[in-house]
Tab-separated table of C-alpha atoms and ligand atoms in Angstrom:
chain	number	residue	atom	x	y	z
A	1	UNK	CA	107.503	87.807	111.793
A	2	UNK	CA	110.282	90.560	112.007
A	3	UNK	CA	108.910	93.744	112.157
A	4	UNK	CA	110.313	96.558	109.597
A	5	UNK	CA	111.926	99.789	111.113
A	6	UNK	CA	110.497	102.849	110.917
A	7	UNK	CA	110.574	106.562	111.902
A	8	UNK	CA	107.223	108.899	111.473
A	9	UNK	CA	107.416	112.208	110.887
A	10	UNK	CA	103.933	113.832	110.525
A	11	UNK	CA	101.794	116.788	111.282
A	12	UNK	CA	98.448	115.945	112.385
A	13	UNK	CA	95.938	116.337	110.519
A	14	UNK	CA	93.531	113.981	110.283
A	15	UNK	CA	94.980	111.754	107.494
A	16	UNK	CA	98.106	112.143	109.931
A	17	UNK	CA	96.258	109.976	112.079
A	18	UNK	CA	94.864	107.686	110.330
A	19	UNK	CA	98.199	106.943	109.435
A	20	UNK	CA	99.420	106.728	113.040
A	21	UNK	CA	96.715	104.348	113.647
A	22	UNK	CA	97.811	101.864	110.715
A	23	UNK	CA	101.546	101.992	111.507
A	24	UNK	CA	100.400	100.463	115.106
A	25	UNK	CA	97.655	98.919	114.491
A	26	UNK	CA	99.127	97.199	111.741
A	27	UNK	CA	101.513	95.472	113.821
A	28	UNK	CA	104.328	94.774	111.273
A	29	UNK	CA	106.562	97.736	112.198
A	30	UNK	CA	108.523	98.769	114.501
A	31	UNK	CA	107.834	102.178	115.581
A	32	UNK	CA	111.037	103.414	116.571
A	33	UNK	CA	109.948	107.326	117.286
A	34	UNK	CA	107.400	109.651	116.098
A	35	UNK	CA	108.801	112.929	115.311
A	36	UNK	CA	106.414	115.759	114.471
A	37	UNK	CA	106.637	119.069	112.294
A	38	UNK	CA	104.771	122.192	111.208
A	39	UNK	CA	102.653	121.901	108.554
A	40	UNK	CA	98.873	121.280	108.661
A	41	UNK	CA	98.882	123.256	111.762
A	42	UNK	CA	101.636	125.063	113.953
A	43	UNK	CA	104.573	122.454	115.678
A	44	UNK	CA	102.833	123.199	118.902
A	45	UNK	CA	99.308	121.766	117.520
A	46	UNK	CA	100.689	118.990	115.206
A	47	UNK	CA	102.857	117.780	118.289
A	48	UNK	CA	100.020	117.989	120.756
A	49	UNK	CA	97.709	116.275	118.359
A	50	UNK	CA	100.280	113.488	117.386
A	51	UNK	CA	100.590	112.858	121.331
A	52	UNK	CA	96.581	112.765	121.458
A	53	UNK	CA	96.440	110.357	118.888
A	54	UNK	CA	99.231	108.357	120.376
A	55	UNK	CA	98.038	108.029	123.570
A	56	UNK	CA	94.316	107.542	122.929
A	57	UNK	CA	95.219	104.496	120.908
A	58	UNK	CA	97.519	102.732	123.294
A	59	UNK	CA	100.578	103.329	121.679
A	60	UNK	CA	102.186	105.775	125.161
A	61	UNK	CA	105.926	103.973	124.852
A	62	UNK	CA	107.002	105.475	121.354
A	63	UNK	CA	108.808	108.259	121.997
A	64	UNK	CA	107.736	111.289	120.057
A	65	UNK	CA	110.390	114.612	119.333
A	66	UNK	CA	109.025	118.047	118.346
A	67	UNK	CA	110.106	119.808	114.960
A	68	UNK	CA	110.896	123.438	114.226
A	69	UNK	CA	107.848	125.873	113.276
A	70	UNK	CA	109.239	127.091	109.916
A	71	UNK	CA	110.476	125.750	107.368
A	72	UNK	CA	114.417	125.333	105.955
A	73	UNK	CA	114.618	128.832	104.459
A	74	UNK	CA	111.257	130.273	104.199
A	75	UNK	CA	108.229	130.955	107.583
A	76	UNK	CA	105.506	128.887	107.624
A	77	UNK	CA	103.337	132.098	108.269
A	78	UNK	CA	104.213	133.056	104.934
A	79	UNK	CA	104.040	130.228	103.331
A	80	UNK	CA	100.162	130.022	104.905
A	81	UNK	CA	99.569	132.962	103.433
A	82	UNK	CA	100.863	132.227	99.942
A	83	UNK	CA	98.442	129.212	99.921
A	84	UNK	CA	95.674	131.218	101.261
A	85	UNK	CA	96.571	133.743	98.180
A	86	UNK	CA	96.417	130.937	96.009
A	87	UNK	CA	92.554	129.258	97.146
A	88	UNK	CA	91.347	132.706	96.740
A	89	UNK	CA	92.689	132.888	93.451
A	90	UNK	CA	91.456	129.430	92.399
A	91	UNK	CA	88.064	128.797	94.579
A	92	UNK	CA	87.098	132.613	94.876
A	93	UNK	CA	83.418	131.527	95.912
A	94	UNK	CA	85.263	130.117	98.876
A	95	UNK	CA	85.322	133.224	100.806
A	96	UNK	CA	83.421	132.684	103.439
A	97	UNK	CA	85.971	130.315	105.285
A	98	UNK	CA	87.137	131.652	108.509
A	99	UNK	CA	90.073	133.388	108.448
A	100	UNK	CA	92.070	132.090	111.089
A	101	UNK	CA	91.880	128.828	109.651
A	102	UNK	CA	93.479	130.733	106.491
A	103	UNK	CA	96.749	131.337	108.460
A	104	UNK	CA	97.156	128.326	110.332
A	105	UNK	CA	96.890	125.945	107.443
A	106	UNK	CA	95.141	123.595	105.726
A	107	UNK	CA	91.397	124.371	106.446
A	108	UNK	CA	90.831	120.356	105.806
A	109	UNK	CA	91.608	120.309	109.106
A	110	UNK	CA	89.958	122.972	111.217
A	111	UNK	CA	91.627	125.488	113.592
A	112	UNK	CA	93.107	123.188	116.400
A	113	UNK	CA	94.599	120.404	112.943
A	114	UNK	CA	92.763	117.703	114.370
A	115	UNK	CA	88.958	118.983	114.320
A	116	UNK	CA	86.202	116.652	115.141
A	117	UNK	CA	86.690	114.701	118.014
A	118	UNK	CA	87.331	115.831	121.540
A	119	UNK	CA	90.557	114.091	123.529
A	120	UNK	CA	90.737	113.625	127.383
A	121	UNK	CA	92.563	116.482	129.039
A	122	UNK	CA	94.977	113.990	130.890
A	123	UNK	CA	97.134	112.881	128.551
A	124	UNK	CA	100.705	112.281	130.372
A	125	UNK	CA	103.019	111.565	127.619
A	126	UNK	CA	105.588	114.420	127.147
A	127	UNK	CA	107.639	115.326	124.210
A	128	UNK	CA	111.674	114.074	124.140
A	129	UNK	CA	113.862	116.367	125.404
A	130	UNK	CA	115.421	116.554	122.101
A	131	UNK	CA	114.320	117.934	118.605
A	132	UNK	CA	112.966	115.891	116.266
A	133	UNK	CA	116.176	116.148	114.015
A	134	UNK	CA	118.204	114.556	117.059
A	135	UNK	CA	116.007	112.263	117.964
A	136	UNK	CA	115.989	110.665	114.232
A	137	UNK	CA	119.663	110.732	114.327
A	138	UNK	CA	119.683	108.850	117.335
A	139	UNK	CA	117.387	106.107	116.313
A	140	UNK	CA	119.692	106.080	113.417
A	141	UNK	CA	122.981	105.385	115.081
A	142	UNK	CA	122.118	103.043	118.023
A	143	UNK	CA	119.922	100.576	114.913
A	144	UNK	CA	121.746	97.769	113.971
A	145	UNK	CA	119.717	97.443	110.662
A	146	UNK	CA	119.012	100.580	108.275
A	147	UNK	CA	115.813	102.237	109.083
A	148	UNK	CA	112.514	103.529	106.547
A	149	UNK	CA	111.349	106.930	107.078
A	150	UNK	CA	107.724	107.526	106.707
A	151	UNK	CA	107.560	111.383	106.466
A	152	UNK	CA	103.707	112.427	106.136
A	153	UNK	CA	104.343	116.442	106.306
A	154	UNK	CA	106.610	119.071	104.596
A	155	UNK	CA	110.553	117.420	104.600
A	156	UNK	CA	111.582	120.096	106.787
A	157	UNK	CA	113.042	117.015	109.572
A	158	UNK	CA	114.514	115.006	107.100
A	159	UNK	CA	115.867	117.307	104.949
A	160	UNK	CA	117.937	118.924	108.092
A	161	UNK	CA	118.934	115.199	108.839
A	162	UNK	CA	120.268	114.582	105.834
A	163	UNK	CA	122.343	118.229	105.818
A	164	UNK	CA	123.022	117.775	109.656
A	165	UNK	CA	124.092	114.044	109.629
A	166	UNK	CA	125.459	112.886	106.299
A	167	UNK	CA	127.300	110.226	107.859
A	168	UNK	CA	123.899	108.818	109.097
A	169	UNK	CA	122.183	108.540	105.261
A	170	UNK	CA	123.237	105.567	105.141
A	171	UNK	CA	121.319	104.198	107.865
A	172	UNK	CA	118.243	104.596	105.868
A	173	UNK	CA	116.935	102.213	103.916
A	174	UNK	CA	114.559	104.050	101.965
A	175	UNK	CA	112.287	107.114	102.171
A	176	UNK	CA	108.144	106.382	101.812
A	177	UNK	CA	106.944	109.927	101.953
A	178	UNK	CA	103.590	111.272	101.307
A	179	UNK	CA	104.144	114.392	99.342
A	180	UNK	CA	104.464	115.759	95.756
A	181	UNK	CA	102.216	115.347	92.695
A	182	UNK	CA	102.764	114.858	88.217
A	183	UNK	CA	99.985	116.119	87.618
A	184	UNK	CA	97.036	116.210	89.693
A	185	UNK	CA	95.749	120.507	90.711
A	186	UNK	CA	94.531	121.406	93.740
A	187	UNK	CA	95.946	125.089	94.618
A	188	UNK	CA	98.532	125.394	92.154
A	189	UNK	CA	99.684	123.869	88.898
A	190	UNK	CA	101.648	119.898	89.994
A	191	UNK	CA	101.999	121.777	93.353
A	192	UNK	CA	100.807	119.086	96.618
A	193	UNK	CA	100.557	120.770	99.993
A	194	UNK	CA	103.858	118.821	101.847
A	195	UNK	CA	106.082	119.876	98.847
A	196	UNK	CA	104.818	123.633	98.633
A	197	UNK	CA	105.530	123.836	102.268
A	198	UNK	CA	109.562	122.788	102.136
A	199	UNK	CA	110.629	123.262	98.628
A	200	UNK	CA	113.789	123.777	100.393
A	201	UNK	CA	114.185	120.458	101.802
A	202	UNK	CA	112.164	118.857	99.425
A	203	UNK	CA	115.287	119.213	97.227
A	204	UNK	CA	117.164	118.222	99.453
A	205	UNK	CA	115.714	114.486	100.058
A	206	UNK	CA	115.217	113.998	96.700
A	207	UNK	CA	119.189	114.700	95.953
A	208	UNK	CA	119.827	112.501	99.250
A	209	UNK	CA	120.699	109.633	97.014
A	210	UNK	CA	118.219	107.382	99.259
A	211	UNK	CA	115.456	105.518	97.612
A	212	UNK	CA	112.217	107.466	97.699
A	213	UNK	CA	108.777	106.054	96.810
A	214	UNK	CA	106.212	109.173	96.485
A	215	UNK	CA	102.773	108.270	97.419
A	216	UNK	CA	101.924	112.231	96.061
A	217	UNK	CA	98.002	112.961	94.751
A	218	UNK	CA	98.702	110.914	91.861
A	219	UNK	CA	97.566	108.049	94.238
A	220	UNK	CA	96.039	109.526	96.686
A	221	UNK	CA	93.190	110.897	95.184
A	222	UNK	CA	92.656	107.684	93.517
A	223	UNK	CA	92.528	105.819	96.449
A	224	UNK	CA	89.518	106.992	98.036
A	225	UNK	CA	87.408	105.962	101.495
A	226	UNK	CA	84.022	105.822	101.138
A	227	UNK	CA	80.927	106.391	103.899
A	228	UNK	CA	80.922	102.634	104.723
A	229	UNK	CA	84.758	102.326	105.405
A	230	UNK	CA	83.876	105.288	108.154
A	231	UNK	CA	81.200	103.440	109.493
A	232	UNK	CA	83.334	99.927	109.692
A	233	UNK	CA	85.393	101.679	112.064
A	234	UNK	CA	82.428	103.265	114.080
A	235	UNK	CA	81.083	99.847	114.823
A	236	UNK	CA	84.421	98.257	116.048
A	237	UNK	CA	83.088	99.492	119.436
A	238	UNK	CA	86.526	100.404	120.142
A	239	UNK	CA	87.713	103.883	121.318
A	240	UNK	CA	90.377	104.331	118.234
A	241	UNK	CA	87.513	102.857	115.780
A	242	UNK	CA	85.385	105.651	117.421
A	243	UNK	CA	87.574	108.574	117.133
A	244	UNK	CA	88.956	107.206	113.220
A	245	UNK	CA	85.292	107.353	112.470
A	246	UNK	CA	84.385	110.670	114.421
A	247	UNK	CA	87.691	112.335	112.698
A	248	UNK	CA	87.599	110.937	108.941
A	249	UNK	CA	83.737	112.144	108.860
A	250	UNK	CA	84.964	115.506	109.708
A	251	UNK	CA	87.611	115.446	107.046
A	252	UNK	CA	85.256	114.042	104.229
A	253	UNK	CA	83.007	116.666	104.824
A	254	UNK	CA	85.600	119.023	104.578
A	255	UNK	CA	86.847	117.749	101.565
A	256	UNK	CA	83.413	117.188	99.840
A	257	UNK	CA	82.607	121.155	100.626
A	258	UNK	CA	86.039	122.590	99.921
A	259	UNK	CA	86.420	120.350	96.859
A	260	UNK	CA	83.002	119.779	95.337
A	261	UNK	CA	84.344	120.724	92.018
A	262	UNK	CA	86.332	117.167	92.216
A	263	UNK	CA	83.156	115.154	92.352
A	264	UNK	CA	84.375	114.218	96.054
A	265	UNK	CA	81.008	113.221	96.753
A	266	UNK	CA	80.661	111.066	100.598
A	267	UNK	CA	84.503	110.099	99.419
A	268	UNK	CA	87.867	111.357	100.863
A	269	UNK	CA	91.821	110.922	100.170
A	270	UNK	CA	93.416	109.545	103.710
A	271	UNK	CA	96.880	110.922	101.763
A	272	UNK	CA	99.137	109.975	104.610
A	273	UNK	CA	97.940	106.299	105.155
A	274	UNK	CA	99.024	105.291	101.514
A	275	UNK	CA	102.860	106.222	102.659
A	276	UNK	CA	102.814	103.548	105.206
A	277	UNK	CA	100.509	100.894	103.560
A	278	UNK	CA	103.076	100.697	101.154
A	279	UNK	CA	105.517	100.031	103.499
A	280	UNK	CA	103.607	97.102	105.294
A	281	UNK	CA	102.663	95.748	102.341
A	282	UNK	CA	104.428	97.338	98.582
A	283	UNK	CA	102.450	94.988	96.931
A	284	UNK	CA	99.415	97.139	97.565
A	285	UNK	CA	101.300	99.400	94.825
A	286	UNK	CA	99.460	98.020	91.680
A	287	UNK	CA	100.994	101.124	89.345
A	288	UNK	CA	104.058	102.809	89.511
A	289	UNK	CA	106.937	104.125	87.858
A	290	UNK	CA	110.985	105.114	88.400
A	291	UNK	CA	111.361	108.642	87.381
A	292	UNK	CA	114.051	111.549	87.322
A	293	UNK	CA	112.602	114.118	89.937
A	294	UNK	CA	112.971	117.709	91.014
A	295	UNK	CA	111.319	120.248	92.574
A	296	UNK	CA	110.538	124.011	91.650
A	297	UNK	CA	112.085	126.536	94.243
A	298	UNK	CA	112.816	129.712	92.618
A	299	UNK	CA	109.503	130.497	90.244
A	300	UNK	CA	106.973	132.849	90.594
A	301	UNK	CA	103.855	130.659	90.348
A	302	UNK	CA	105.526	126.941	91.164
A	303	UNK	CA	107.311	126.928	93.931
A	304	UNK	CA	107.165	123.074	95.685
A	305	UNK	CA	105.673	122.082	91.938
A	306	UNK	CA	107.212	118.400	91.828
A	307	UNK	CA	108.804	118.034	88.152
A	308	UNK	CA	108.621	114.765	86.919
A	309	UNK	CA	111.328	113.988	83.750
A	310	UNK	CA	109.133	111.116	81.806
A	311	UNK	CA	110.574	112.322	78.806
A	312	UNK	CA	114.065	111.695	80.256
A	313	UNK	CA	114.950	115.556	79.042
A	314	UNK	CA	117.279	116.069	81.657
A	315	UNK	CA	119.282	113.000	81.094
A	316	UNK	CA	119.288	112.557	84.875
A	317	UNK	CA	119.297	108.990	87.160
A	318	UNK	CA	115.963	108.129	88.072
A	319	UNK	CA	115.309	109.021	92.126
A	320	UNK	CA	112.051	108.249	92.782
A	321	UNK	CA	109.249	105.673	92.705
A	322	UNK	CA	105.931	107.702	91.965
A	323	UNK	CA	103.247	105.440	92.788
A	324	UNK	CA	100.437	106.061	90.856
A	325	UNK	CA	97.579	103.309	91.920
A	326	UNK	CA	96.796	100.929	94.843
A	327	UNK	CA	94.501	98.537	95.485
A	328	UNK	CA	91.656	100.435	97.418
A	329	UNK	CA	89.978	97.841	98.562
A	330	UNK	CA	92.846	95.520	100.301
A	331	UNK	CA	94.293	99.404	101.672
A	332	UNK	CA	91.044	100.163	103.056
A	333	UNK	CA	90.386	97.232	104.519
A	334	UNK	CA	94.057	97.260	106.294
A	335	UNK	CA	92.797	100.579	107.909
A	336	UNK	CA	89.579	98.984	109.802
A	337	UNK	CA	91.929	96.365	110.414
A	338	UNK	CA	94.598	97.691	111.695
A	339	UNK	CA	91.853	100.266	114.303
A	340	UNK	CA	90.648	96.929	115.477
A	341	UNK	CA	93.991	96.126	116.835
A	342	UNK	CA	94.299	98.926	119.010
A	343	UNK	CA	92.143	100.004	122.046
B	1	BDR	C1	99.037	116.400	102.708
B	1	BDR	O1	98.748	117.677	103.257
B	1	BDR	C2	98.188	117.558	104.515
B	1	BDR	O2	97.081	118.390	104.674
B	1	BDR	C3	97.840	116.098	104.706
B	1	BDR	O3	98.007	115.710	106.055
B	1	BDR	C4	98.785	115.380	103.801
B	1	BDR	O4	99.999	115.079	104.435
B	1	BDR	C5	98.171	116.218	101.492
B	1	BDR	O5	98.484	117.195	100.559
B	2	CA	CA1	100.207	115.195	106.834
């Protein structure tokens, strides 16, 4: 069967790479370049992690381009801080996190972004020598057939695309991006951690006039792995099936301690994964719905807040497919899968 084109733009992150590993182990897409930015951790983490990842699962021949470290308009040291201002404010029994974790990002994550397992020293792949901007536009213009993002951090990448390349929009045939929320709180009234990142670009994508399905919290924290999905993948016997397992029990542990007020109890959102499971298969998507949508970028308290017109108030065309349910069960099961096809 023809396998679907596809660019990934991530920050890893642990969902990050549980992600990576379904895109490849999946084996219905084509993988045309991995292209990393800051967001979970600095560009110089994410991009070393997303090479980790790459490598330790077989997959050394996609080419993978480094991002910028900040963000369109705004620093992503700021914008670290802002979020740290914001957990304080909302989990102040929290306190006792360390800070350093508080400035490099999401503390889901841990200090290095991909906490929890330990990867060999020797890893030869090397970055392109070209950004990750260029790199998508190139994939763009030599494809014969129109392309799907998959972008699993802040926009930052695409949204520069888009403004860089205009000519090159229509090479993409749609956008399946992890990102954005209607209603679901975590650190800030509708505001998801990709979105809050890039408002800036953000906007940008979702004026791009591409179709965008938004696998935001909405679905993500509905679609939850459990203890015995973890240990599925432990007893593969496979290296990736070990390091999924070794990384995903970090990140549920995380989760269940950062977020016990959720009732996140041995359960954990792999947010990223749902972007590209619904691009192998969109009839995982068992609830969703076309929508006008903006995003916040000038307010004092909801800046990256995704605003979603149901009530039509704006009288604007609909952009975006918010998915708000999978089926858990078929999209876990996909995940152990698609580990067993690697190494
Ligand atoms: C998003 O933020 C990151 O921490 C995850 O990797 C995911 O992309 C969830 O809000
Ligand atoms: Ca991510």
């Amino acid at each position: 069967m023809k396998k679907i084109p596809v660019i990934i733009d991530c920050d890893p992150g642990h969902d990050d790479m549980m992600a990576l590993v379904l895109a490849y182990g999946s084996q219905k897409l084509d993988i045309r370049a991995v292209t990393t930015v800051a967001g979970n951790n600095t560009i110089d983490n994410t991009t070393r992690n997303a090479l980790n990842v790459l490598h330790y699962i077989g997959a050394d021949h996609i080419p993978v381009a480094k991002g910028l470290q900040d963000p369109i308009v705004r620093s992503h040291k700021e914008v670290m801080e802002k979020l740290a201002e914001n957990r304080r404010r909302m989990y102040p029994d929290q306190g006792s996190q360390e800070p350093k974790e508080k400035i490099v990002g999401a503390s889901a994550h841990g200090i290095t972004g991909l906490d929890g397992f330990t990867f060999p020293q020797d890893n030869p792949m090397q970055v392109q020598p070209m950004s990750a901007v260029e790199m998508m536009a190139k994939v763009l213009r030599e494809s014969e057939e129109k392309v799907t993002l998959i972008p699993m951090g802040p926009l930052t990448n695409i949204g520069l695309l888009i403004r860089a390349f205009p000519d090159l929009v229509e090479k993409i045939e749609r956008i399946s991006m992890m990102g954005g929320t209607s209603e679901f709180v975590l650190t800030r009234p509708f505001m998801e951690f990709n979105t809050f990142v890039d408002p800036e670009a953000t906007k940008i994508v979702f004026e791009s006039g591409v179709p965008i399905t938004m696998f935001g919290y909405d679905v993500t924290y509905r679609v939850l792995c459990g203890k015995d999905t973890i240990e599925q993948m432990e007893h593969l016997g496979n290296k990736t099936g070990h390091m999924a397992a070794s990384l995903l029990k970090f990140f549920m542990e995380r989760h269940n301690k950062n977020l016990s007020h959720l009732g996140l109890s041995d359960t954990t959102p792999i947010h990223d994964a749902c972007a590209v499971a619904g691009v192998i298969d969109p009839t995982l998507v068992t609830q969703s719905k076309r929508l006008h949508l903006d995003v916040e970028i000038g307010g004092t308290y909801f800046d990256g807040a995704t605003i979603c017109d149901y009530a039509h108030c704006l009288n604007l065309p609909e952009n975006v497919e918010v998915v708000y349910n999978m089926d858990t069960q078929r999209f876990l099961q996909m995940l152990v899968d698609a580990a067993a096809n690697c190494q």
